[in-house]
Coordinates of C-alpha atoms and ligand atoms in Angstrom, one line a residue:
M1 CA 170.2 156.9 -60.8
D2 CA 167.3 153.8 -61.5
L3 CA 164.0 156.6 -62.7
N4 CA 160.4 155.3 -63.6
F5 CA 158.7 156.7 -66.4
N6 CA 156.4 158.7 -63.6
D7 CA 159.2 160.4 -62.6
L8 CA 160.3 162.1 -65.3
G9 CA 157.2 165.3 -65.9
L10 CA 154.6 162.6 -68.1
D11 CA 151.5 163.0 -68.6
E12 CA 148.3 159.8 -67.7
Q13 CA 148.1 159.5 -71.1
Y14 CA 151.7 159.4 -73.0
L15 CA 152.1 157.0 -69.2
Q16 CA 149.1 154.8 -70.6
A17 CA 150.9 154.4 -73.9
V18 CA 154.3 153.4 -72.8
D19 CA 152.3 150.9 -70.2
R20 CA 150.8 149.5 -73.2
L21 CA 153.7 149.7 -76.1
G22 CA 155.4 147.3 -72.6
F23 CA 158.6 149.9 -71.3
Q24 CA 159.1 148.8 -68.3
K25 CA 162.3 151.7 -67.9
P26 CA 162.2 154.5 -69.8
T27 CA 166.2 154.2 -71.1
P28 CA 169.4 155.9 -70.0
I29 CA 168.5 158.4 -72.8
Q30 CA 164.7 158.8 -72.4
S31 CA 165.9 159.2 -68.1
M32 CA 168.5 162.2 -69.5
A33 CA 166.4 163.9 -72.3
I34 CA 163.1 163.7 -71.2
P35 CA 162.4 166.3 -68.7
V36 CA 165.1 168.6 -70.4
L37 CA 163.3 168.8 -73.4
L38 CA 159.5 169.2 -71.2
E39 CA 161.1 172.3 -69.9
G40 CA 161.6 173.3 -73.3
R41 CA 165.3 172.9 -73.7
D42 CA 167.7 172.9 -76.4
V43 CA 169.2 168.7 -76.9
L44 CA 171.6 168.1 -78.6
G45 CA 171.5 164.0 -78.7
Q46 CA 173.7 161.8 -79.3
A47 CA 172.7 158.3 -79.5
Q48 CA 172.4 155.1 -81.8
T49 CA 169.4 153.2 -83.8
G50 CA 168.5 150.7 -79.9
T51 CA 169.4 153.1 -77.3
G52 CA 165.4 154.2 -77.1
K53 CA 165.9 157.5 -78.6
T54 CA 163.2 157.9 -80.7
A55 CA 160.6 158.3 -78.1
A56 CA 162.8 160.1 -75.9
F57 CA 161.9 163.2 -78.1
L58 CA 159.0 161.9 -79.4
L59 CA 157.2 161.7 -75.7
P60 CA 158.4 164.9 -74.7
I61 CA 157.4 166.8 -78.1
L62 CA 154.0 165.5 -78.0
Q63 CA 152.9 166.2 -75.0
N64 CA 154.2 169.8 -76.3
I65 CA 151.4 169.8 -78.5
Q66 CA 148.3 171.0 -78.1
P67 CA 145.3 168.5 -80.4
G68 CA 142.2 170.1 -82.8
I69 CA 143.5 173.3 -82.9
G70 CA 144.3 172.0 -86.9
C71 CA 147.9 173.7 -87.5
I72 CA 151.8 172.0 -87.7
Q73 CA 153.3 172.2 -84.3
A74 CA 156.4 170.0 -84.2
L75 CA 157.8 168.7 -86.9
V76 CA 160.8 165.4 -87.1
L77 CA 163.4 165.7 -90.1
A78 CA 164.2 162.2 -90.9
P79 CA 166.8 161.9 -93.5
T80 CA 165.7 158.8 -95.3
R81 CA 162.2 157.8 -96.0
E82 CA 162.0 154.3 -93.8
L83 CA 163.4 156.0 -91.2
A84 CA 160.1 158.9 -91.7
I85 CA 157.7 156.2 -92.0
Q86 CA 159.7 153.9 -89.1
I87 CA 159.1 156.8 -85.8
A88 CA 155.7 158.1 -87.7
Q89 CA 154.7 154.6 -86.7
E90 CA 156.5 155.4 -83.2
A91 CA 154.7 158.6 -82.6
K92 CA 151.2 157.0 -83.8
K93 CA 151.6 154.5 -81.3
I94 CA 152.7 157.1 -78.4
A95 CA 150.0 159.7 -78.7
Q96 CA 147.6 156.1 -79.7
F97 CA 145.2 158.1 -76.6
T98 CA 145.2 161.4 -77.2
A99 CA 143.2 163.0 -80.5
I100 CA 146.7 164.3 -81.7
R101 CA 146.9 163.7 -85.3
I102 CA 150.7 162.7 -87.5
A103 CA 151.3 162.9 -90.9
T104 CA 154.1 161.5 -92.3
V105 CA 156.2 163.3 -95.7
Y106 CA 158.4 161.5 -98.5
G107 CA 159.8 160.6 -101.7
G108 CA 158.0 158.3 -103.2
Q109 CA 154.7 158.8 -102.8
S110 CA 151.7 160.2 -104.6
Y111 CA 151.5 163.2 -103.1
D112 CA 147.9 163.8 -103.5
I113 CA 147.6 161.1 -100.6
Q114 CA 150.0 163.9 -98.3
I115 CA 148.3 166.6 -100.0
R116 CA 144.9 166.5 -99.3
E117 CA 146.2 164.5 -95.4
L118 CA 147.9 168.4 -94.6
K119 CA 145.0 170.0 -95.3
N120 CA 142.7 168.2 -93.3
G121 CA 145.0 170.0 -90.4
V122 CA 147.9 167.9 -88.6
D123 CA 149.6 168.3 -85.9
M124 CA 152.8 167.2 -86.3
V125 CA 154.5 166.4 -89.1
I126 CA 157.5 163.9 -90.1
A127 CA 159.7 164.5 -93.3
T128 CA 162.4 163.8 -95.1
T129 CA 164.1 166.7 -96.3
G130 CA 163.9 166.0 -99.9
R131 CA 159.8 165.7 -100.8
L132 CA 159.1 168.8 -97.9
M133 CA 161.4 171.6 -100.0
D134 CA 159.5 170.0 -102.2
L135 CA 155.9 170.5 -100.3
I136 CA 157.5 174.0 -99.3
R137 CA 157.5 174.8 -103.2
K138 CA 154.7 173.8 -103.6
D139 CA 152.6 176.2 -101.2
V140 CA 150.7 173.3 -99.8
I141 CA 152.2 173.0 -96.7
D142 CA 152.1 175.8 -93.4
L143 CA 154.8 175.7 -91.5
D144 CA 154.4 179.0 -89.5
Q145 CA 153.6 177.7 -85.9
V146 CA 155.4 175.1 -85.9
H147 CA 156.8 175.6 -82.2
Y148 CA 159.2 171.9 -81.5
L149 CA 162.1 171.0 -84.3
I150 CA 163.1 167.8 -84.1
L151 CA 166.4 166.3 -86.5
D152 CA 166.7 162.8 -86.4
E153 CA 169.9 160.6 -87.5
A154 CA 172.0 164.5 -87.8
D155 CA 175.4 163.1 -88.9
E156 CA 173.1 160.7 -91.9
M157 CA 171.6 163.5 -92.7
L158 CA 174.4 165.7 -93.7
E159 CA 176.4 163.0 -95.0
M160 CA 173.7 162.7 -97.2
G161 CA 174.6 166.4 -98.7
F162 CA 170.7 167.6 -97.3
I163 CA 172.5 170.7 -95.7
E164 CA 171.3 173.1 -97.6
D165 CA 167.6 171.9 -97.4
I166 CA 167.9 172.2 -94.4
E167 CA 169.5 175.3 -94.1
T168 CA 166.7 176.3 -96.0
I169 CA 163.7 174.2 -94.3
L170 CA 164.6 176.5 -91.5
T171 CA 164.4 180.0 -92.1
H172 CA 160.5 178.4 -93.4
L173 CA 160.1 178.0 -89.5
P174 CA 159.6 181.1 -87.6
N175 CA 158.0 180.3 -84.9
V176 CA 160.4 177.5 -83.6
E177 CA 161.0 176.9 -80.0
Q178 CA 162.6 174.0 -78.8
K179 CA 164.9 172.0 -81.5
G180 CA 166.7 168.9 -80.5
L181 CA 169.2 167.4 -82.5
F182 CA 170.2 163.4 -82.7
S183 CA 173.4 162.0 -83.8
A184 CA 174.2 159.0 -84.0
T185 CA 177.5 160.3 -84.5
M186 CA 179.4 164.0 -83.4
P187 CA 181.8 164.6 -86.4
K188 CA 182.8 168.1 -87.0
E189 CA 179.9 169.0 -89.0
V190 CA 177.0 167.9 -86.8
R191 CA 178.7 170.2 -84.3
L192 CA 178.8 173.0 -86.2
L193 CA 175.6 173.1 -86.8
A194 CA 174.3 172.7 -83.5
N195 CA 176.7 175.4 -82.5
K196 CA 174.6 177.2 -85.4
Y197 CA 170.8 176.8 -84.9
L198 CA 171.3 175.3 -81.0
V199 CA 170.6 177.4 -77.8
K200 CA 171.9 176.8 -74.9
P201 CA 171.2 172.9 -75.6
K202 CA 172.2 170.1 -72.9
E203 CA 174.1 167.5 -74.3
I204 CA 173.9 164.0 -73.6
M205 CA 175.7 161.6 -74.6
I206 CA 174.8 157.8 -75.3
N207 CA 178.2 155.4 -75.6
P208 CA 176.2 152.5 -77.6
S209 CA 179.7 150.6 -76.2
N210 CA 178.1 150.7 -72.8
R211 CA 174.6 149.0 -74.1
T212 CA 173.5 145.6 -75.0
L213 CA 176.6 145.2 -77.3
E214 CA 178.0 142.7 -74.3
E215 CA 175.0 140.2 -75.4
I216 CA 176.8 140.3 -78.9
E217 CA 179.1 137.2 -79.6
Q218 CA 181.2 139.1 -82.1
R219 CA 183.5 136.2 -84.3
C220 CA 186.3 137.4 -87.4
Y221 CA 187.2 134.7 -90.0
F222 CA 190.5 135.8 -92.6
V223 CA 189.5 135.6 -95.9
R224 CA 190.7 135.4 -99.9
Q225 CA 188.9 138.6 -101.2
D226 CA 188.1 136.4 -104.1
G227 CA 186.3 133.1 -101.5
K228 CA 184.1 135.1 -99.6
F229 CA 180.8 134.2 -101.4
A230 CA 182.1 130.2 -100.6
A231 CA 183.3 131.3 -97.1
L232 CA 179.5 133.0 -96.1
L233 CA 177.8 130.1 -97.6
K234 CA 179.8 127.2 -95.4
I235 CA 179.3 129.9 -91.6
L236 CA 175.8 130.0 -93.0
E237 CA 175.4 126.4 -92.5
M238 CA 176.6 126.3 -89.6
E239 CA 174.8 129.1 -87.7
M240 CA 171.3 129.3 -86.7
V241 CA 170.3 131.8 -88.4
Q242 CA 166.9 133.4 -87.6
S243 CA 167.2 137.0 -88.6
A244 CA 170.6 138.3 -91.0
L245 CA 171.6 141.5 -91.4
V246 CA 174.2 141.4 -94.5
F247 CA 176.5 144.7 -94.9
V248 CA 178.7 145.8 -97.8
R249 CA 180.0 148.6 -98.5
T250 CA 178.4 149.7 -102.0
K251 CA 174.5 149.1 -103.8
M252 CA 175.9 147.1 -106.4
R253 CA 177.4 144.5 -104.4
A254 CA 173.7 144.1 -102.6
Q255 CA 172.7 143.8 -105.5
E256 CA 174.9 141.3 -105.8
L257 CA 174.9 138.9 -102.8
A258 CA 170.8 139.3 -102.6
D259 CA 171.4 137.0 -105.7
D260 CA 173.9 135.1 -105.2
L261 CA 172.4 134.1 -102.3
A262 CA 168.4 133.7 -103.1
E263 CA 169.9 130.7 -106.5
Q264 CA 171.9 129.7 -103.2
G265 CA 168.2 128.9 -101.7
Y266 CA 168.4 131.4 -99.1
A267 CA 165.5 133.9 -98.9
A268 CA 167.8 136.8 -99.1
K269 CA 166.8 140.2 -100.9
A270 CA 169.1 143.5 -101.4
M271 CA 167.5 147.0 -99.5
H272 CA 169.5 149.8 -101.2
G273 CA 168.8 153.2 -102.8
D274 CA 168.5 152.0 -106.4
L275 CA 165.0 150.7 -105.0
N276 CA 162.4 153.1 -106.0
Q277 CA 160.4 154.0 -102.6
K278 CA 157.3 150.0 -102.8
Q279 CA 160.4 147.7 -103.1
R280 CA 162.4 149.5 -100.7
E281 CA 159.8 149.4 -97.9
S282 CA 158.5 145.4 -99.9
V283 CA 162.2 144.6 -98.5
L284 CA 161.6 146.4 -95.3
L285 CA 158.2 144.7 -94.5
S286 CA 159.2 141.0 -95.4
F287 CA 162.3 141.6 -93.2
R288 CA 160.8 142.3 -90.0
K289 CA 158.4 140.2 -90.5
H290 CA 160.8 137.5 -91.3
Q291 CA 159.8 135.8 -94.5
I292 CA 162.8 136.5 -95.9
T293 CA 165.4 135.7 -93.3
M294 CA 168.7 137.7 -94.9
M295 CA 168.7 141.6 -96.0
V296 CA 171.6 142.6 -97.7
A297 CA 171.7 146.7 -97.5
T298 CA 174.5 148.9 -97.3
D299 CA 175.3 151.2 -94.3
V300 CA 172.9 154.3 -95.9
A301 CA 170.3 152.0 -96.7
A302 CA 170.0 150.2 -92.9
R303 CA 171.0 153.4 -91.3
G304 CA 168.5 154.3 -88.2
L305 CA 166.6 151.3 -89.2
D306 CA 165.3 149.1 -85.7
I307 CA 164.4 145.6 -87.4
K308 CA 163.6 143.7 -83.5
G309 CA 165.2 139.5 -83.9
V310 CA 168.4 139.5 -85.7
S311 CA 170.3 136.9 -84.3
H312 CA 173.3 137.9 -86.8
V313 CA 175.2 140.9 -88.2
I314 CA 177.2 140.1 -91.0
N315 CA 179.7 142.6 -92.4
Y316 CA 180.8 140.8 -95.7
D317 CA 182.6 143.9 -96.7
I318 CA 184.3 146.1 -93.3
P319 CA 183.4 149.2 -93.1
D320 CA 185.8 152.5 -92.7
D321 CA 184.4 153.9 -89.7
P322 CA 185.3 152.4 -86.5
E323 CA 181.9 154.3 -86.2
D324 CA 180.5 152.3 -88.3
Y325 CA 180.6 148.7 -86.8
I326 CA 179.9 149.8 -83.7
H327 CA 176.4 151.4 -85.1
R328 CA 175.9 147.5 -87.6
I329 CA 176.2 145.1 -84.7
G330 CA 174.2 146.9 -82.8
R331 CA 171.5 145.2 -84.5
T332 CA 171.8 142.4 -83.3
G333 CA 172.4 141.1 -78.9
R334 CA 169.4 143.6 -78.2
A335 CA 165.9 142.7 -75.7
G336 CA 168.4 140.1 -73.9
C337 CA 168.8 138.2 -76.6
R338 CA 171.9 136.8 -77.1
G339 CA 172.9 139.1 -81.4
N340 CA 176.3 136.9 -83.3
A341 CA 178.1 139.4 -85.5
I342 CA 180.1 137.9 -88.0
S343 CA 183.5 140.0 -90.0
L344 CA 184.4 138.1 -93.2
I345 CA 188.1 139.6 -93.4
S346 CA 189.7 140.4 -96.6
K347 CA 193.3 140.3 -96.0
K348 CA 193.2 144.6 -97.9
E349 CA 190.7 144.7 -94.7
G350 CA 193.1 143.1 -91.4
E351 CA 194.4 146.7 -90.6
R352 CA 191.2 148.4 -91.4
F353 CA 189.6 145.4 -89.0
H354 CA 193.1 146.2 -86.3
K355 CA 192.1 149.6 -86.1
I356 CA 188.5 148.3 -85.0
E357 CA 189.3 146.1 -82.6
S358 CA 191.9 148.7 -80.5
F359 CA 188.9 151.6 -81.5
S360 CA 185.7 149.9 -79.6
H361 CA 187.6 147.6 -77.4
Q362 CA 185.5 144.7 -77.9
T363 CA 186.4 141.0 -78.1
V364 CA 186.4 139.5 -80.8
I365 CA 187.6 136.2 -81.6
E366 CA 188.7 135.3 -85.0
C367 CA 187.4 131.7 -85.9
A368 CA 188.2 129.1 -88.9
V369 CA 186.0 128.9 -92.5
P370 CA 184.0 125.4 -91.6
S371 CA 185.9 122.7 -93.3
R372 CA 183.6 119.8 -95.8
G373 CA 183.5 117.9 -92.7
E374 CA 182.3 119.8 -90.3
I375 CA 179.5 120.8 -92.7
L376 CA 179.1 117.3 -93.4
A377 CA 178.2 117.1 -89.7
K378 CA 176.4 119.7 -89.3
R379 CA 173.8 118.9 -92.0
D380 CA 174.0 115.1 -90.2
E381 CA 172.9 116.5 -87.3
V382 CA 170.4 118.4 -88.4
F383 CA 168.8 115.8 -90.8
I384 CA 168.7 113.2 -87.2
Q385 CA 166.2 115.9 -85.0
R386 CA 164.1 116.4 -88.0
L387 CA 164.0 112.8 -88.1
L388 CA 163.9 111.6 -84.6
D389 CA 161.1 114.9 -84.5
S390 CA 159.3 112.6 -87.4
M391 CA 159.2 110.7 -84.9
K392 CA 157.3 111.8 -82.6
N393 CA 155.4 114.1 -83.6
T394 CA 154.2 111.7 -87.5
D395 CA 152.5 108.7 -87.3
L396 CA 153.8 106.1 -89.3
E397 CA 151.2 104.1 -89.4
R398 CA 151.7 103.2 -93.3
E399 CA 155.5 103.3 -93.3
R400 CA 156.0 100.9 -91.1
A401 CA 153.9 98.5 -92.5
M402 CA 155.5 99.2 -95.6
V403 CA 158.8 98.3 -93.7
R404 CA 157.1 95.5 -92.9
Q405 CA 156.6 94.1 -95.8
L406 CA 159.9 94.8 -97.2
A407 CA 161.9 92.9 -94.0
D408 CA 158.8 89.8 -94.8
R409 CA 161.9 90.6 -98.1
D410 CA 164.6 89.7 -96.1
F411 CA 165.7 93.4 -96.3
S412 CA 167.6 94.6 -93.0
A413 CA 166.5 97.5 -91.6
L414 CA 169.6 98.4 -91.6
D415 CA 169.8 99.4 -95.5
L416 CA 166.2 100.7 -96.0
A417 CA 166.4 103.6 -93.7
A418 CA 169.9 103.5 -95.1
A419 CA 168.6 103.7 -98.4
A420 CA 165.6 106.1 -97.1
F421 CA 167.9 108.4 -96.0
N422 CA 169.5 108.3 -98.7
L423 CA 166.1 109.4 -101.2
L424 CA 165.5 112.1 -98.4
R425 CA 169.0 113.9 -98.6
N426 CA 168.3 113.8 -102.3
N427 CA 167.2 117.8 -102.8
E428 CA 170.1 118.3 -100.0
S429 CA 172.4 121.4 -101.8
P430 CA 175.5 120.2 -102.7
L431 CA 178.8 121.7 -100.7
P432 CA 179.4 124.8 -100.8
E433 CA 182.6 124.8 -102.2
E434 CA 186.1 124.7 -100.7
H435 CA 187.0 127.7 -99.0
R436 CA 190.5 128.0 -100.8
S437 CA 193.5 129.4 -98.3
P438 CA 192.9 132.3 -97.3
E439 CA 195.6 135.3 -98.0
K440 CA 198.3 135.6 -96.3
F441 CA 198.8 138.1 -93.4
S442 CA 202.0 138.2 -91.6
H443 CA 202.1 139.4 -87.9
G444 CA 201.8 142.5 -87.6
E445 CA 198.9 142.9 -89.4
R446 CA 196.7 140.5 -87.3
S447 CA 197.9 138.6 -83.7
L448 CA 195.9 136.1 -81.9
K449 CA 193.5 137.4 -79.1
N450 CA 192.6 134.9 -76.3
G451 CA 189.9 132.9 -76.0
S452 CA 190.2 132.6 -80.3
L453 CA 188.2 129.6 -80.8
K454 CA 191.1 129.0 -84.1
E455 CA 193.7 130.2 -85.4
V456 CA 193.0 130.0 -88.8
S457 CA 195.8 129.0 -90.9
H458 CA 198.0 130.9 -92.4
I459 CA 199.4 129.6 -95.8
S460 CA 202.4 131.7 -97.2
K461 CA 202.1 130.7 -100.2
K462 CA 203.0 133.5 -102.7
H463 CA 201.1 135.6 -104.8
G464 CA 200.5 137.0 -108.0
S465 CA 200.5 134.2 -110.3
S466 CA 200.4 133.8 -113.6
S467 CA 196.9 134.1 -114.6
R468 CA 197.8 130.5 -116.6
S469 CA 198.4 129.3 -113.3
K470 CA 194.8 131.2 -111.8
N471 CA 192.9 130.0 -114.7
K472 CA 193.7 126.5 -113.7
G473 CA 192.7 127.2 -110.2
E474 CA 189.6 128.2 -110.5
F475 CA 189.2 125.2 -112.9
S476 CA 189.7 122.9 -110.6
E477 CA 187.7 125.5 -107.8
H478 CA 185.1 124.1 -109.6
K479 CA 185.7 120.5 -110.0
Q480 CA 182.9 119.0 -112.7
E481 CA 180.3 117.1 -111.8
K482 CA 179.4 113.6 -113.8
G483 CA 178.1 113.3 -116.9
M484 CA 179.0 117.3 -117.7
V485 CA 180.9 119.6 -119.2
C486 CA 183.0 122.9 -118.3
L487 CA 182.5 125.6 -120.5
K488 CA 183.9 128.8 -120.2
M489 CA 181.6 132.3 -121.1
N490 CA 183.4 135.7 -122.7
L491 CA 181.4 137.9 -120.0
G492 CA 181.9 137.8 -116.4
K493 CA 180.9 140.0 -113.4
K494 CA 182.9 143.8 -114.3
Q495 CA 180.9 143.2 -117.9
G496 CA 177.8 142.8 -116.1
L497 CA 177.0 138.7 -116.3
R498 CA 174.2 137.6 -114.0
P499 CA 173.4 134.1 -113.6
G500 CA 170.1 134.7 -115.1
N501 CA 172.3 135.8 -117.9
V502 CA 174.7 132.1 -118.0
V503 CA 170.8 130.0 -117.5
G504 CA 169.6 132.2 -121.0
T505 CA 172.4 132.7 -123.0
I506 CA 172.5 128.1 -122.5
T507 CA 169.0 127.3 -122.6
G508 CA 166.9 130.4 -124.7
E509 CA 167.3 129.9 -128.2
L510 CA 168.1 125.6 -127.9
G511 CA 164.6 124.8 -125.7
I512 CA 166.2 123.2 -123.7
S513 CA 165.7 123.1 -119.7
G514 CA 167.5 124.5 -116.8
K515 CA 168.6 121.7 -115.2
T516 CA 170.8 120.6 -118.4
I517 CA 173.5 123.2 -116.1
G518 CA 175.6 122.5 -113.6
K519 CA 177.1 124.3 -111.6
I520 CA 178.4 128.2 -112.3
H521 CA 181.1 130.4 -111.1
I522 CA 180.7 134.3 -112.3
Y523 CA 184.1 135.4 -112.0
N524 CA 185.9 139.6 -112.9
D525 CA 186.1 139.1 -116.6
H526 CA 184.8 135.6 -117.4
T527 CA 182.7 132.5 -116.4
L528 CA 182.7 128.9 -116.1
V529 CA 179.6 127.3 -116.1
D530 CA 179.0 123.5 -116.8
V531 CA 176.7 121.6 -119.1
S532 CA 174.8 118.7 -119.7
E533 CA 177.9 116.2 -122.3
N534 CA 174.6 115.7 -124.6
H535 CA 173.5 118.6 -125.0
V536 CA 177.0 120.4 -125.2
Q537 CA 177.7 120.0 -128.9
A538 CA 173.8 121.8 -129.8
V539 CA 175.1 124.8 -126.7
L540 CA 178.3 125.3 -128.5
A541 CA 176.8 125.4 -132.6
N542 CA 174.6 128.2 -130.5
S543 CA 176.8 130.0 -129.5
N544 CA 176.9 132.6 -131.9
G545 CA 176.4 136.2 -129.9
S546 CA 173.3 136.5 -130.8
Y547 CA 172.8 136.3 -127.0
K548 CA 173.3 139.8 -125.5
V549 CA 174.6 140.9 -122.0
N550 CA 174.2 145.0 -122.3
G551 CA 175.1 145.7 -125.5
R552 CA 178.0 142.3 -126.1
P553 CA 178.1 139.7 -127.3
V554 CA 178.6 136.4 -125.4
Y555 CA 180.1 133.8 -126.3
L556 CA 180.9 129.6 -125.2
T557 CA 184.1 128.3 -125.7
R558 CA 185.2 124.3 -123.8
V559 CA 187.5 124.4 -121.7
E560 CA 190.8 122.6 -123.0
Ligands
AMP601 P1 165.6 153.6 -81.5 O1 166.7 153.1 -80.4 O2 164.6 154.6 -80.2 O3 164.7 153.2 -82.3 O4 164.1 152.1 -80.4 C1 164.4 151.3 -80.8 C2 163.2 150.3 -79.4 O5 163.6 149.7 -78.3 C3 162.2 150.4 -80.8 O6 161.8 150.1 -81.1 C4 161.5 150.9 -79.6 O7 160.5 150.6 -79.2 C5 162.0 150.4 -78.4 N1 162.1 151.0 -77.6 C6 162.1 152.1 -77.1 N2 161.7 152.7 -75.7 C7 162.0 151.5 -74.5 C8 161.6 151.3 -73.3 N3 161.9 152.5 -71.9 N4 161.5 149.9 -73.0 C9 161.8 148.8 -74.2 N5 161.6 148.9 -74.9 C10 161.9 150.4 -75.8

């Protein structure tokens, strides 16, 4: 059924708003949910971010509200502050041609502002459960006249342990007439909640794989767990990344990966639950505005966020749940633009990824991590393009005069151009470290799919090598530059050592410049760092354990 917005029973001011928002046609969930919610029926909707579900519940609920009577008539509950803010922004746009007043209530913002807003009289509240509970306890919010209730991302709320809060909030809503429960997935717990609180709901299921996934090119790379970062750097060199959402399993990994990427010159920031409200808002805003290129997030922190223009979703860690994979990659390939989903898979994650593929019936192309040669060729291609653009767009009179002068002194144009290129490329970042062989994947674990770009080389090296040979391997991975000496530090990732600590240890007390430090490799229990030959003695003499990381003294020794 191909419906238009004016077939759905919406009033003029809402038709005007969707027009202003640039929505030409209702999405499937909007066509299905809006008439039902306008009728007054409860709805149980399974739909993910990107399906237009927010407008699907906001339009009818807002239309049902009577503006200006000065009491809260509708309540929307969301699992995270960012999602609450996002819903409120959309609600304000949808209600722009009405007198409806909307307030957002979430933790991390001063109580005073929110209480003042509520006292002035609002028609709709969008809230996170924690802050709403606080306001109920403080007796500064009156929910007696709430007739419409929406629970958004219900699965996420339950997963975050909000069930008791939700049930308590429901006891403070004596006059609710209509409820909508929206969830990206439909686990047993969500069904139980729906059975308990919804009355004969209309069930609306939107299958995400019917949506935009065909617009997404899905690729995977089989890499060693400890080679993921190097592999990612190489892959990034080959991609035209405008905006990338990178997913990891834990908050700590999110922070570490964002720091490591930033260290390599990428505009990357982490988004996770350990950041305070201000930090989270600022990261999200800079990602939305494309001031940073990469946001490294956990599933929970990125849940439900609608971000436009994501060119790449990168699964740095593979999720446990196939639905999470679909959910993650659905962030790219929106609005008719092609998207890229890249998954880095370690040996341990192989089986899990195989399940994801079979569950989601997705075609994932298996690729090889780009080689140094491919990266160099790509760099040359980009460089030549920049050069040609500069020839087209810049007035080069002064430069031409310089070339003429040098040509008069018998320098050939070829040599001059080559020297100029070399000079220009002086501050090019060093090539990412050579990728180590992928761990061995048995045939049962992974079979190549049709249309694969390249087959990953399956090298059958024995694993579990002795620590001596392992260290040797690391040392050869950590190739020194000329004039540098490799030193070993007694702490690594496990002890919380960050690149900043390495620099601090070496330069801190000696007051030498950071330029004396070359490559740094932080391993689990130790770190390898290059220090300029001229400063090695002073650095070693100064390594007396006075610099501490998380209370542990740091010592440096020469690598023999
Ligand atoms: P949601 O699934 O609610 O997170 O919405 C995803 C995005 O789709 C948001 O940026 C909405 O503004 C946008 N959107 C919602 N409905 C439509 C529509 N009918 N046409 C085009 N875009 C829409």
